[in-house]
PDB file of C-alpha atoms in Angstrom:
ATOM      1  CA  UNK A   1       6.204  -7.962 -21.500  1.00  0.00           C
ATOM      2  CA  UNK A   2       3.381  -5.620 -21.281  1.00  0.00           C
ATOM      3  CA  UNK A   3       0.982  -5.669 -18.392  1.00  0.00           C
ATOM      4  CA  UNK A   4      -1.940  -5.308 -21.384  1.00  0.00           C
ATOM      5  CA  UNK A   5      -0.446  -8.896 -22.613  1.00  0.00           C
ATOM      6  CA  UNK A   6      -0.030 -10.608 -19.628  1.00  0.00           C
ATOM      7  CA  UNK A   7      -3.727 -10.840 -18.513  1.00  0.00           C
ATOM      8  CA  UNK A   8      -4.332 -11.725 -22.620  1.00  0.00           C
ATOM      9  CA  UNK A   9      -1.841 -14.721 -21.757  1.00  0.00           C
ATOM     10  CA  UNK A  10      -3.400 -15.288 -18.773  1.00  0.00           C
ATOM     11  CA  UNK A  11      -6.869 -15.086 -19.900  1.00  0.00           C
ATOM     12  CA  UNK A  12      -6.483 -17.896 -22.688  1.00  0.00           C
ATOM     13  CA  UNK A  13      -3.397 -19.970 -20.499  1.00  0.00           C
ATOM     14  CA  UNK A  14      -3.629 -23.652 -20.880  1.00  0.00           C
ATOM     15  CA  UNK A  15      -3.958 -23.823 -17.059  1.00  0.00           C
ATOM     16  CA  UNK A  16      -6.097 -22.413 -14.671  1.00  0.00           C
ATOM     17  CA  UNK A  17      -5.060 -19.178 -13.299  1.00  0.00           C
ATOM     18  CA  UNK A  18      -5.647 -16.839 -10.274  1.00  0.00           C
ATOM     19  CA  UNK A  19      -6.428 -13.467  -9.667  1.00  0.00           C
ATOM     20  CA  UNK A  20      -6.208 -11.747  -5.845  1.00  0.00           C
ATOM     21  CA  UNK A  21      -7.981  -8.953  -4.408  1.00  0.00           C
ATOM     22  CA  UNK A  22      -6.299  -5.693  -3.698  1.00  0.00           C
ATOM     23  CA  UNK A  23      -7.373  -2.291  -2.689  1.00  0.00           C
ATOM     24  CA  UNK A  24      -4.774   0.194  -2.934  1.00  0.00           C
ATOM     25  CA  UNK A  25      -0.461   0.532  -3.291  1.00  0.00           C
ATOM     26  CA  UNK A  26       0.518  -1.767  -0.517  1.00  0.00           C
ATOM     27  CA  UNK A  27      -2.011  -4.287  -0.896  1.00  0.00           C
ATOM     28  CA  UNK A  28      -1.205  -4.689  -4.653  1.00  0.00           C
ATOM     29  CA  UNK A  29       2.829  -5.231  -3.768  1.00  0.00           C
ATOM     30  CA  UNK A  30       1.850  -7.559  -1.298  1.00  0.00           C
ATOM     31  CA  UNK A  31      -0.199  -9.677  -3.627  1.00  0.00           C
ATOM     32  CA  UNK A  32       2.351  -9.171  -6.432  1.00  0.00           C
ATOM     33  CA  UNK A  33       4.927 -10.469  -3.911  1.00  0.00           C
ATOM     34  CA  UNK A  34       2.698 -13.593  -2.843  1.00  0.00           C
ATOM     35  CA  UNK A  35       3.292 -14.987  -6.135  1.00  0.00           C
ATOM     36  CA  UNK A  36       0.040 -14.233  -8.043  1.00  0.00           C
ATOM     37  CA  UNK A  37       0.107 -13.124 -11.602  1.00  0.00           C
ATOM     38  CA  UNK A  38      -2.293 -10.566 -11.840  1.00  0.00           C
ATOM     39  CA  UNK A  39      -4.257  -8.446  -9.506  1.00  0.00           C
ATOM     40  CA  UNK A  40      -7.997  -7.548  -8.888  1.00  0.00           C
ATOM     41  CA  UNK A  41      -9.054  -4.345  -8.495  1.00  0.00           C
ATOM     42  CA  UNK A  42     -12.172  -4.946  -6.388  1.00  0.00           C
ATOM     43  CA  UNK A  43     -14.524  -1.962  -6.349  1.00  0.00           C
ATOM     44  CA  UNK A  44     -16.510  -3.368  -3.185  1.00  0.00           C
ATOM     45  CA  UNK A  45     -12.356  -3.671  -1.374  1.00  0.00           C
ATOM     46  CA  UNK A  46     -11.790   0.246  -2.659  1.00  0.00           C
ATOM     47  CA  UNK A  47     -14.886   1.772  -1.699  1.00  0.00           C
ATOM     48  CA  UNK A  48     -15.094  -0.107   1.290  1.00  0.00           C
ATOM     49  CA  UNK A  49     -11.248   1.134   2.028  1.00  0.00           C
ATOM     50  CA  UNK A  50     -12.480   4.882   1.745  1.00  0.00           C
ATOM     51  CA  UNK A  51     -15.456   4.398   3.897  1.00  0.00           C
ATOM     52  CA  UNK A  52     -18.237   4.570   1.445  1.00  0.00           C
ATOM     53  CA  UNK A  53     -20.537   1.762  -0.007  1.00  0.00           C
ATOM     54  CA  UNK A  54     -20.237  -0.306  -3.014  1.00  0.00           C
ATOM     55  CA  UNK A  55     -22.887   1.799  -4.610  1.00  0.00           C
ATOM     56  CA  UNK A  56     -20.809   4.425  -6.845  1.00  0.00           C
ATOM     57  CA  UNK A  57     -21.029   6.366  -4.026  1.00  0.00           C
ATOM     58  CA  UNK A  58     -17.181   6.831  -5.067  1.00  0.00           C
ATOM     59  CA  UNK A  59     -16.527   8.344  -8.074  1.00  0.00           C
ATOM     60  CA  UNK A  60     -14.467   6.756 -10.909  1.00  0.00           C
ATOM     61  CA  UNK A  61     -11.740   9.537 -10.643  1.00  0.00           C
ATOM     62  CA  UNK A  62     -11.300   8.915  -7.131  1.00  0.00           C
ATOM     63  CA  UNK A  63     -11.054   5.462  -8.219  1.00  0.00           C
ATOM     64  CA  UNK A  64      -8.725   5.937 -10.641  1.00  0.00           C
ATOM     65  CA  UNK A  65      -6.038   8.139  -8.359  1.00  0.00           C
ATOM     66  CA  UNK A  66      -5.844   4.804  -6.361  1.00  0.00           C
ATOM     67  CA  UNK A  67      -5.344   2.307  -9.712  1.00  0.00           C
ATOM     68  CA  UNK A  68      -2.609   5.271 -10.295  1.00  0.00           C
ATOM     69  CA  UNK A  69      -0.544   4.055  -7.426  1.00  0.00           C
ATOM     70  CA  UNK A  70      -1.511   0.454  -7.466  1.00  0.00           C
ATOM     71  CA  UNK A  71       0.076   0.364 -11.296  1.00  0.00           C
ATOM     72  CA  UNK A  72       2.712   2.267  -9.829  1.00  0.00           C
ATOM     73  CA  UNK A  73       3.823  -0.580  -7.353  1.00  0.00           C
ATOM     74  CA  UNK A  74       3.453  -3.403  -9.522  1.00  0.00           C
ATOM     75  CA  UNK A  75       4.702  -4.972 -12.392  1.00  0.00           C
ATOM     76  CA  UNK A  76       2.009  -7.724 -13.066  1.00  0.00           C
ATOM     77  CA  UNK A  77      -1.495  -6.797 -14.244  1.00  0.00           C
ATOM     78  CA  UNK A  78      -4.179  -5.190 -12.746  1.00  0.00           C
ATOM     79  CA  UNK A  79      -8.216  -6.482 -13.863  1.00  0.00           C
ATOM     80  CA  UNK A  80     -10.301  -3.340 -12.877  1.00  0.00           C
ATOM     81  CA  UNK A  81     -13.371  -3.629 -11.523  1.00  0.00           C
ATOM     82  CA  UNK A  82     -15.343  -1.131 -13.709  1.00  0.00           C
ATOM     83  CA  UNK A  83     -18.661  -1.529 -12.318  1.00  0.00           C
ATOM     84  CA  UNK A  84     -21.064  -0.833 -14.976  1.00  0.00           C
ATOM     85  CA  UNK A  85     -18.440   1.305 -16.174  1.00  0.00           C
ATOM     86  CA  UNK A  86     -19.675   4.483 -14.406  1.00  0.00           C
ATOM     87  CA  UNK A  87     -22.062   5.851 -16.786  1.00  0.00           C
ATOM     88  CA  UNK A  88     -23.294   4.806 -20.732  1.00  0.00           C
ATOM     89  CA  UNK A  89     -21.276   4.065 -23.120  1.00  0.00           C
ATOM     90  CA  UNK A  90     -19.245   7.879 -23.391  1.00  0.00           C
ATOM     91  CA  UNK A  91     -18.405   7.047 -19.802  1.00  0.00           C
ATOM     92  CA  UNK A  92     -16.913   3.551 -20.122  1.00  0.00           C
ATOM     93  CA  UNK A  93     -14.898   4.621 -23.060  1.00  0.00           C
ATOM     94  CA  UNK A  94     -13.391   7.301 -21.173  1.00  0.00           C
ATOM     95  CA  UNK A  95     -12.711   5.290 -18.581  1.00  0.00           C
ATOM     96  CA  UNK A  96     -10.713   3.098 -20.768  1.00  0.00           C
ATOM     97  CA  UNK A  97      -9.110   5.723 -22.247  1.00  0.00           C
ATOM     98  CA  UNK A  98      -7.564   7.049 -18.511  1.00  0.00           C
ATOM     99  CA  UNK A  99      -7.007   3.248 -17.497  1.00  0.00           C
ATOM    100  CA  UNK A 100      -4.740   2.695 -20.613  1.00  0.00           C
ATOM    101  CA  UNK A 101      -2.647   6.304 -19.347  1.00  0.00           C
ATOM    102  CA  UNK A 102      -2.125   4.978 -15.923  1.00  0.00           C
ATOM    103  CA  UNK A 103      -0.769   1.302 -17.378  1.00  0.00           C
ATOM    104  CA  UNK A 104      -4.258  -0.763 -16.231  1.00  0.00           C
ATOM    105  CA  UNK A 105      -4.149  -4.170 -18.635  1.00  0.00           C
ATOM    106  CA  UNK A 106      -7.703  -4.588 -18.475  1.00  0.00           C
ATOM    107  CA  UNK A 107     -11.584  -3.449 -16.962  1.00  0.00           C
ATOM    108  CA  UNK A 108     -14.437  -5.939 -16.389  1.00  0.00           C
ATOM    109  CA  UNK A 109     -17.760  -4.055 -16.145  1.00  0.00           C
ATOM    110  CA  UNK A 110     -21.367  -5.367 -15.133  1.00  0.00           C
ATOM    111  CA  UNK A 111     -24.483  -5.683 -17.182  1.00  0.00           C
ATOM    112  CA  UNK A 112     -26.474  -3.767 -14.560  1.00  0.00           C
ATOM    113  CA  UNK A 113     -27.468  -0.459 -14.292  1.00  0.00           C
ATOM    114  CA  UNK A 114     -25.865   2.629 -12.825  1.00  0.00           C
ATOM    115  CA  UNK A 115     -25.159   3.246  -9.798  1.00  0.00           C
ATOM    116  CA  UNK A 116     -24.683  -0.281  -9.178  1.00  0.00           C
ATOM    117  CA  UNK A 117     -25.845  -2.188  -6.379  1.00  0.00           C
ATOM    118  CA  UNK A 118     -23.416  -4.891  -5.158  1.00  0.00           C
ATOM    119  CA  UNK A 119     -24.434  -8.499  -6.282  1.00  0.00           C
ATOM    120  CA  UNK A 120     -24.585 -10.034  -2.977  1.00  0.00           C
ATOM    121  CA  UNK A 121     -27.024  -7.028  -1.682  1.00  0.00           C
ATOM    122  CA  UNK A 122     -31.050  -7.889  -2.135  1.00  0.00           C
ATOM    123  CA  UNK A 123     -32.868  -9.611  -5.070  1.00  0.00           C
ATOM    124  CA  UNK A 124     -33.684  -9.372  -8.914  1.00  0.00           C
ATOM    125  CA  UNK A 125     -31.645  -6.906  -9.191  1.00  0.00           C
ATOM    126  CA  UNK A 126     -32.547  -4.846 -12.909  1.00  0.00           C
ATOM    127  CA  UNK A 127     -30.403  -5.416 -15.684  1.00  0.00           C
ATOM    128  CA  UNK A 128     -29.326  -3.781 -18.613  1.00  0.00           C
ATOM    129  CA  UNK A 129     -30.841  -4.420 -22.390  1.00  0.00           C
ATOM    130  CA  UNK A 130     -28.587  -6.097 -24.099  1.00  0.00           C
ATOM    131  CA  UNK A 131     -28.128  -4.100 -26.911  1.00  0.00           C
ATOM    132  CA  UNK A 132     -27.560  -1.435 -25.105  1.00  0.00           C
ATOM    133  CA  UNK A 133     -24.756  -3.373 -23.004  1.00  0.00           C
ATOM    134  CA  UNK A 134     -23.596  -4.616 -26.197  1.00  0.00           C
ATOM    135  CA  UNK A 135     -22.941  -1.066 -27.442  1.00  0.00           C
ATOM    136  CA  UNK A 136     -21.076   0.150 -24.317  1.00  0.00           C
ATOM    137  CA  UNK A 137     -18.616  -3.007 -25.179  1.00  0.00           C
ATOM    138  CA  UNK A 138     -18.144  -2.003 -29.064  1.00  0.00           C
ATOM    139  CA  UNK A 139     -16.942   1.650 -27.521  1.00  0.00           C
ATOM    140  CA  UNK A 140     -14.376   0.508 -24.876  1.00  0.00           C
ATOM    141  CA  UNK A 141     -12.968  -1.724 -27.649  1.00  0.00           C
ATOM    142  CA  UNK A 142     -12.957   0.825 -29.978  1.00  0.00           C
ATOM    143  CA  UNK A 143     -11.684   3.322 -28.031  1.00  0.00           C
ATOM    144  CA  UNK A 144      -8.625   1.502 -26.676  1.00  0.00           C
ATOM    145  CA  UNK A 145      -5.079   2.314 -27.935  1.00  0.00           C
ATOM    146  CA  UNK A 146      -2.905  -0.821 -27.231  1.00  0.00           C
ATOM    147  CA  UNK A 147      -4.933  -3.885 -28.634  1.00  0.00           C
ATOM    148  CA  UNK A 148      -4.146  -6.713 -26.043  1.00  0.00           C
ATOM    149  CA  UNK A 149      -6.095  -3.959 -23.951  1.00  0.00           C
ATOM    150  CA  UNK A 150      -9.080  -6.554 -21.946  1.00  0.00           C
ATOM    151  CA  UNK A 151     -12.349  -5.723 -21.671  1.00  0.00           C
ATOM    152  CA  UNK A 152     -14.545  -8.389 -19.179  1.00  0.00           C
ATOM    153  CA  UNK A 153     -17.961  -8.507 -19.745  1.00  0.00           C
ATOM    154  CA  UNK A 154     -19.765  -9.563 -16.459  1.00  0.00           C
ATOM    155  CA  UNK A 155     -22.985 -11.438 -17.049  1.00  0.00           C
ATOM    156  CA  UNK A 156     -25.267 -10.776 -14.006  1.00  0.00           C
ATOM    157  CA  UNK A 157     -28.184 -12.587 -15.289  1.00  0.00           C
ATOM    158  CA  UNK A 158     -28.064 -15.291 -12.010  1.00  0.00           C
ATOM    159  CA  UNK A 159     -27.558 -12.793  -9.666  1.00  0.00           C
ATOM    160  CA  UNK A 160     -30.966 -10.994 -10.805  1.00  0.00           C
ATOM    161  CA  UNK A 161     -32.665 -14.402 -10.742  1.00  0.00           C
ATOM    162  CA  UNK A 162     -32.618 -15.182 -14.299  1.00  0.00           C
ATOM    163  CA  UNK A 163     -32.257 -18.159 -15.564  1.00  0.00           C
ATOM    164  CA  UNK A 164     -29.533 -20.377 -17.805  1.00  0.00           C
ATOM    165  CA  UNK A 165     -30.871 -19.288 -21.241  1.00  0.00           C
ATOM    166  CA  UNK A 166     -30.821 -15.392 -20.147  1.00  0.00           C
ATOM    167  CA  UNK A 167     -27.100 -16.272 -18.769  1.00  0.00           C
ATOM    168  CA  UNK A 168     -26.340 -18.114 -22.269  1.00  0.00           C
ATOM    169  CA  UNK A 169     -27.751 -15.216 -24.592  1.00  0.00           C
ATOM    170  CA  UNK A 170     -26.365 -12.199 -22.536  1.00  0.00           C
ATOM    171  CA  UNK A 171     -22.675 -13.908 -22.888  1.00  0.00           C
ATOM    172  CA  UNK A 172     -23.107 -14.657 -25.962  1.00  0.00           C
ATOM    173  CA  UNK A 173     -24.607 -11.397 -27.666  1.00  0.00           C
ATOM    174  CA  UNK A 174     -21.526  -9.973 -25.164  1.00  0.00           C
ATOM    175  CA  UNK A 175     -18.950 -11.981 -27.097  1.00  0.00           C
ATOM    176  CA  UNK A 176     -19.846 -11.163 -30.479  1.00  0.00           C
ATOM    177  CA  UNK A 177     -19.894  -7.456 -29.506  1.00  0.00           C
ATOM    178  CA  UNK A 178     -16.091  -7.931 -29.144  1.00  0.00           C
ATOM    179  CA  UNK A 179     -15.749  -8.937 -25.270  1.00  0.00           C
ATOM    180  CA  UNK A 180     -12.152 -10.434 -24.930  1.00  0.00           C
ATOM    181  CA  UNK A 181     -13.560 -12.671 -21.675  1.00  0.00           C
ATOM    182  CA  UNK A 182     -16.932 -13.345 -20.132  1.00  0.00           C
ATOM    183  CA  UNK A 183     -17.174 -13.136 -16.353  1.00  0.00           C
ATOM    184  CA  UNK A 184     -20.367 -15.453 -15.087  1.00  0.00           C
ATOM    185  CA  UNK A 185     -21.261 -14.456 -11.637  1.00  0.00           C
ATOM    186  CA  UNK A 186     -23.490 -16.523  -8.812  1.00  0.00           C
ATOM    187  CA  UNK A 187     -24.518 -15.962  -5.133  1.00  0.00           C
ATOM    188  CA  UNK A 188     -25.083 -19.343  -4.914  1.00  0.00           C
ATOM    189  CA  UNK A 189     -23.137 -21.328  -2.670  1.00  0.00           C
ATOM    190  CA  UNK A 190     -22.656 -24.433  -4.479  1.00  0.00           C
ATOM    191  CA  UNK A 191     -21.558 -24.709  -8.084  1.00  0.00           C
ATOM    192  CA  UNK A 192     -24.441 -26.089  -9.798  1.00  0.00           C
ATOM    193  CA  UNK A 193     -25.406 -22.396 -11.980  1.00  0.00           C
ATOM    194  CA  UNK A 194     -21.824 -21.994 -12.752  1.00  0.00           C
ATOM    195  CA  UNK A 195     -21.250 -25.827 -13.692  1.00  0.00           C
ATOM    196  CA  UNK A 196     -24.763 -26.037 -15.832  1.00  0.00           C
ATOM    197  CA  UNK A 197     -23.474 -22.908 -17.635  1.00  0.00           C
ATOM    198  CA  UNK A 198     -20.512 -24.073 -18.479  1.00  0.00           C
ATOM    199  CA  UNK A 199     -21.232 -27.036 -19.815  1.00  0.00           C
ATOM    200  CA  UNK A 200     -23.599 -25.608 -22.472  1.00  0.00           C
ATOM    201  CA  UNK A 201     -20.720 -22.335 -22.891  1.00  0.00           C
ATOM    202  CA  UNK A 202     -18.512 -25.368 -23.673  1.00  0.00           C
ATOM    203  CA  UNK A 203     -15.100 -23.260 -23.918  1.00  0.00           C
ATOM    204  CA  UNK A 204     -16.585 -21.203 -26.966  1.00  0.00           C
ATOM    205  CA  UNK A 205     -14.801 -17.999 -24.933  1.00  0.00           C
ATOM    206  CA  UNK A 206     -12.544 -17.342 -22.315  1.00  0.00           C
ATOM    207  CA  UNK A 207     -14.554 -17.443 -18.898  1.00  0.00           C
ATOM    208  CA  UNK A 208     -13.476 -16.224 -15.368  1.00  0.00           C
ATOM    209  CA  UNK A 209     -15.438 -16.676 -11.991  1.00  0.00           C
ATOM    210  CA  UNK A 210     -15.961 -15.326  -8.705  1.00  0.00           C
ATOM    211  CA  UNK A 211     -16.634 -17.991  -6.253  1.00  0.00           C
ATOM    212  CA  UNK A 212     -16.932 -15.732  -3.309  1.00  0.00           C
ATOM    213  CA  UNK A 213     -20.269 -17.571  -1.989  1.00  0.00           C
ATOM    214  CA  UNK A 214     -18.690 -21.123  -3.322  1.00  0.00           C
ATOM    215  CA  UNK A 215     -15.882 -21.059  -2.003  1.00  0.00           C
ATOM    216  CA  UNK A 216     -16.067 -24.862  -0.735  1.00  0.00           C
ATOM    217  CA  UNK A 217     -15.939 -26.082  -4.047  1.00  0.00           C
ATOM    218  CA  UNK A 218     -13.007 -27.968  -5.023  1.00  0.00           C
ATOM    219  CA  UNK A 219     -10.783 -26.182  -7.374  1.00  0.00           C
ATOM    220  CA  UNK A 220      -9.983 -28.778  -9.915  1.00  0.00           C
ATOM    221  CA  UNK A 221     -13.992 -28.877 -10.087  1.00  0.00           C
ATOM    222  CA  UNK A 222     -13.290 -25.496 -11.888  1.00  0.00           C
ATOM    223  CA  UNK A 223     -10.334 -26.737 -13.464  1.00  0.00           C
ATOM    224  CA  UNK A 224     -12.658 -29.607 -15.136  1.00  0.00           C
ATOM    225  CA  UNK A 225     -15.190 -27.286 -16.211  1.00  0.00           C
ATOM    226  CA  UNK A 226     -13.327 -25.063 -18.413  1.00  0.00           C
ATOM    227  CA  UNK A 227     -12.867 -22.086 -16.395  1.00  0.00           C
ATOM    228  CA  UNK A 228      -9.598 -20.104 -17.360  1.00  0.00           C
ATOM    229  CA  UNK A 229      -9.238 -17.753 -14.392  1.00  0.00           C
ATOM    230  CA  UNK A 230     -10.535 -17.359 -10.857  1.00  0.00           C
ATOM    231  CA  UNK A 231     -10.328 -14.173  -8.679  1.00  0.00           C
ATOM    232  CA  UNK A 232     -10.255 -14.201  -4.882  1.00  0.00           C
ATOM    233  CA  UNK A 233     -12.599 -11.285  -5.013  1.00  0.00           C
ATOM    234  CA  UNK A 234     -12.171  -9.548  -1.740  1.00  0.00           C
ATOM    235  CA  UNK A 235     -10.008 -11.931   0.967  1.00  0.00           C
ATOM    236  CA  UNK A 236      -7.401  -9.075   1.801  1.00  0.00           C
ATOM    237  CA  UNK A 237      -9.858  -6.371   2.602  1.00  0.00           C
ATOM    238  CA  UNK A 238     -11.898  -8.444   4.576  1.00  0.00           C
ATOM    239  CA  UNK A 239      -8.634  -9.699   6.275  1.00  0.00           C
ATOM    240  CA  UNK A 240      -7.553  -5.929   7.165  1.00  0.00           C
ATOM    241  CA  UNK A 241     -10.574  -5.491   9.016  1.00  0.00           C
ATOM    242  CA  UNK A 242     -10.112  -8.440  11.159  1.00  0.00           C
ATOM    243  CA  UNK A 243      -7.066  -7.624  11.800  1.00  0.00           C
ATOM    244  CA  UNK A 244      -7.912  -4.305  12.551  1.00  0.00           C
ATOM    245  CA  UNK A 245     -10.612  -4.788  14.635  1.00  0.00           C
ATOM    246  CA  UNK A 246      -8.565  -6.993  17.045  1.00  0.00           C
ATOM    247  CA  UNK A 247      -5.739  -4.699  17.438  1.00  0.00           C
ATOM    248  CA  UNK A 248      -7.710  -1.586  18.181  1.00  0.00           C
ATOM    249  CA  UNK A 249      -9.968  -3.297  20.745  1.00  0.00           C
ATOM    250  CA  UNK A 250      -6.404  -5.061  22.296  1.00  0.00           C
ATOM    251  CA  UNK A 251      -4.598  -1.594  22.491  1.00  0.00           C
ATOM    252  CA  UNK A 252      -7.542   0.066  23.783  1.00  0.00           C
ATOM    253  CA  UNK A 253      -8.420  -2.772  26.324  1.00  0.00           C
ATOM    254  CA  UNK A 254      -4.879  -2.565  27.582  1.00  0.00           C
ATOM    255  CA  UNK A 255      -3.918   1.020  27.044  1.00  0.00           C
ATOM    256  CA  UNK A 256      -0.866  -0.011  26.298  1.00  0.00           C
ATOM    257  CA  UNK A 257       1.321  -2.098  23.411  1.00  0.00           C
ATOM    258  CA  UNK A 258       3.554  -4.269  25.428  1.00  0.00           C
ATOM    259  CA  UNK A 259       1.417  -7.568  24.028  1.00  0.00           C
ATOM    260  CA  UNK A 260       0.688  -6.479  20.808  1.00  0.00           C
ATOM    261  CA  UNK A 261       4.228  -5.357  19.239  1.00  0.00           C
ATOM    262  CA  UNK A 262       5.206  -8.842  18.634  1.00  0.00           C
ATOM    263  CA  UNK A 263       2.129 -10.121  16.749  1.00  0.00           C
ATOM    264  CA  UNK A 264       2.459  -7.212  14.008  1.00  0.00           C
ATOM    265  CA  UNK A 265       4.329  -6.160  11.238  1.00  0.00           C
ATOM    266  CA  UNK A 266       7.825  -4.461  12.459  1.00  0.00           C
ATOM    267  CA  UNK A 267       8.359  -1.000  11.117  1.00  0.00           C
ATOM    268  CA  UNK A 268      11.349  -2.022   9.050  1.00  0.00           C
ATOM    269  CA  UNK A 269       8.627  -4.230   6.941  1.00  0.00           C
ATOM    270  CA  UNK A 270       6.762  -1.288   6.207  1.00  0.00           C
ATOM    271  CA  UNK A 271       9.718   0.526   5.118  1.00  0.00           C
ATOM    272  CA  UNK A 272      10.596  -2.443   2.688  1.00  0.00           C
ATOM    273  CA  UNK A 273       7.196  -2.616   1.530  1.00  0.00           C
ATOM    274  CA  UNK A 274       8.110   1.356   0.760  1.00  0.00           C
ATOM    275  CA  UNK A 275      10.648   0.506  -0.967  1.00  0.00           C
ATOM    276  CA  UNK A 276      12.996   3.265   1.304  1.00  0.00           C
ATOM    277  CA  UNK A 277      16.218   2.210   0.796  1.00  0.00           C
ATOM    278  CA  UNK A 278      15.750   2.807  -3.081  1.00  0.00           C
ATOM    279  CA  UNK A 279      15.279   6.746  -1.943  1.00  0.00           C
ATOM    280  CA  UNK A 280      18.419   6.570   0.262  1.00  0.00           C
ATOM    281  CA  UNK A 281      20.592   5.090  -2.571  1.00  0.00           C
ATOM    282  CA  UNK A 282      19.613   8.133  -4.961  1.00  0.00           C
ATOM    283  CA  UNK A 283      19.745  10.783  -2.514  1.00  0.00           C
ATOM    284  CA  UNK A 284      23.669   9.076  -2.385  1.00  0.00           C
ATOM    285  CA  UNK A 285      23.572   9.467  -6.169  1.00  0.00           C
ATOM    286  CA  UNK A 286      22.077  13.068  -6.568  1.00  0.00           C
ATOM    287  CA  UNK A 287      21.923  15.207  -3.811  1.00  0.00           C
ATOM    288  CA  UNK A 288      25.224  17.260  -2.787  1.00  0.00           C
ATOM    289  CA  UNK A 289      26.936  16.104   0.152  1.00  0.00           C
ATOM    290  CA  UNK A 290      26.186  19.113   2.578  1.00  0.00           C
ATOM    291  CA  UNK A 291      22.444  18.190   2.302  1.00  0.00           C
ATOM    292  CA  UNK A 292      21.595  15.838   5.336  1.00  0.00           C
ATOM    293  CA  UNK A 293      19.631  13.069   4.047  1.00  0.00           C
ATOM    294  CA  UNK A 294      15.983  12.170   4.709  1.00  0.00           C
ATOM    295  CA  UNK A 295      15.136   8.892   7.361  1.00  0.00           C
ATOM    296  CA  UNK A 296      12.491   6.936   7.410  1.00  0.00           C
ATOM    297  CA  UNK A 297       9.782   8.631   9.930  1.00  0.00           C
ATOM    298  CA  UNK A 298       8.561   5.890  12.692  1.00  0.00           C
ATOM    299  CA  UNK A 299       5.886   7.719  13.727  1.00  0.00           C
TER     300      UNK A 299
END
């Protein structure tokens, strides 16, 4: 089945479903092998992973060479993180039109402005007109090739300390202009905005949530309001730095890795994660015999 029609499915499954964070190749095989059905591109994980902030201070080609090998290593679908889609409305529909080359099911962009500034970053953050937002969504969908193609629209109207109503219209003028999912976002940490949209949304559209800041709520409480899928926005990165952080302080406090070896991955894991024995099977298949064949460097 196509990636493109897997996150459809998922999108409108009878069930709740899950999305998980990843930021480049490895990460996204790792998630793929934890048993999750699709993967989500987080732009804060990837900009964050090449040292820059979550500001477009990376641009969307750069971004794109590292969907490139995250499609590459997967089979189940990737949700991009689009940001406001890096530009107007020529800009997003180029950007759909490289995501569809590189075998990305689907983007979700923001209703802010560009460069974005990360939702959980400072107040009232400035939004988008609507119709202008609106437009930008009409061009992605007409630009894309294969039609189970997903375009998110991410309403940021709680996040800029607007209200239910603004929340309401925004997904709703977003919807009509051909969104295939709305994406309601809070920095709240209870459920209440989230719930108290939902109940008036009442399951008009598919809806998928972020609950980053509420993370303590229950997940059937999403289950019960309607909510179709959930992505664990940014758990690995934030993981990698932990992890990290404690090795490189360990190695350097003991200048040495006697105590360390056995709490990490071995080598031979990163070589299956590398997928090297598929290489040393075709170099049996296709090089001549005389030519000594490559090993796995451990360095």
């Amino acid at each position: 089945m196509k990636k493109t029609t897997q996150l459809k499915n998922l999108l409108h499954s009878p069930q709740l479903e899950f999305l998980m964070e990843a930021h480049n190749g490895l990460s996204a095989k790792i998630v793929e092998e934890a048993g999750f059905k699709g993967i989500w591109a987080s732009g804060l994980s990837i900009s964050a992973s090449m040292g820059v902030r979550d500001n477009n201070e990376a641009s969307w080609t750069q971004v794109v060479d590292i969907l490139e090998f995250m499609s590459d290593a997967t089979t189940i679908p990737i949700l991009v993180d689009g940001d406001t889609g890096y530009g107007n409305f020529n800009n997003a529909r180029r950007l759909v039109k490289k995501l569809e080359q590189i075998d990305i099911a689907g983007v979700c962009i923001e209703d802010k402005l560009f460069p974005k500034t990360n939702s959980f970053i400072g107040t009232a953050q400035p939004l988008a007109p609507i119709e202008e937002f609106c437009g930008k969504i009409k061009a992605m969908k007409d630009t894309q090739m294969d039609d189970d193609f997903v375009v998110v629209a991410r309403v940021e109207a709680f996040i800029a300390g607007w209200g239910l109503e603004e929340a309401l219209t925004r997904a709703e003028a977003y919807r009509q202009a051909g969104a295939d999912a709305i994406l309601i976002h809070s920095k709240n940490s209870d459920f209440t905005q989230i719930a108290a949209f939902m109940k008036e949304w009442n399951r008009r559209h598919p809806v998928v949530i972020v609950p980053t800041k509420y993370y303590s709520t229950p997940t059937p409480e999403f289950e019960k309001a309607g909510i179709n899928a959930v992505i664990w926005a940014n758990h690995n990165l934030r993981a990698s730095i932990t992890a990290m952080q404690d090795i490189s302080k360990r190695i350097h406090k003991d200048k040495s890795l006697i105590q360390v070896e056995s709490a990490i991955a071995d080598v031979s894991e990163v070589f299956r994660l590398q997928n090297a024995e598929e290489l040393q099977r075709a170099e049996a298949k296709y090089l001549p015999p005389s030519t000594p064949p490559s090993q796995p460097e451990t360095e």
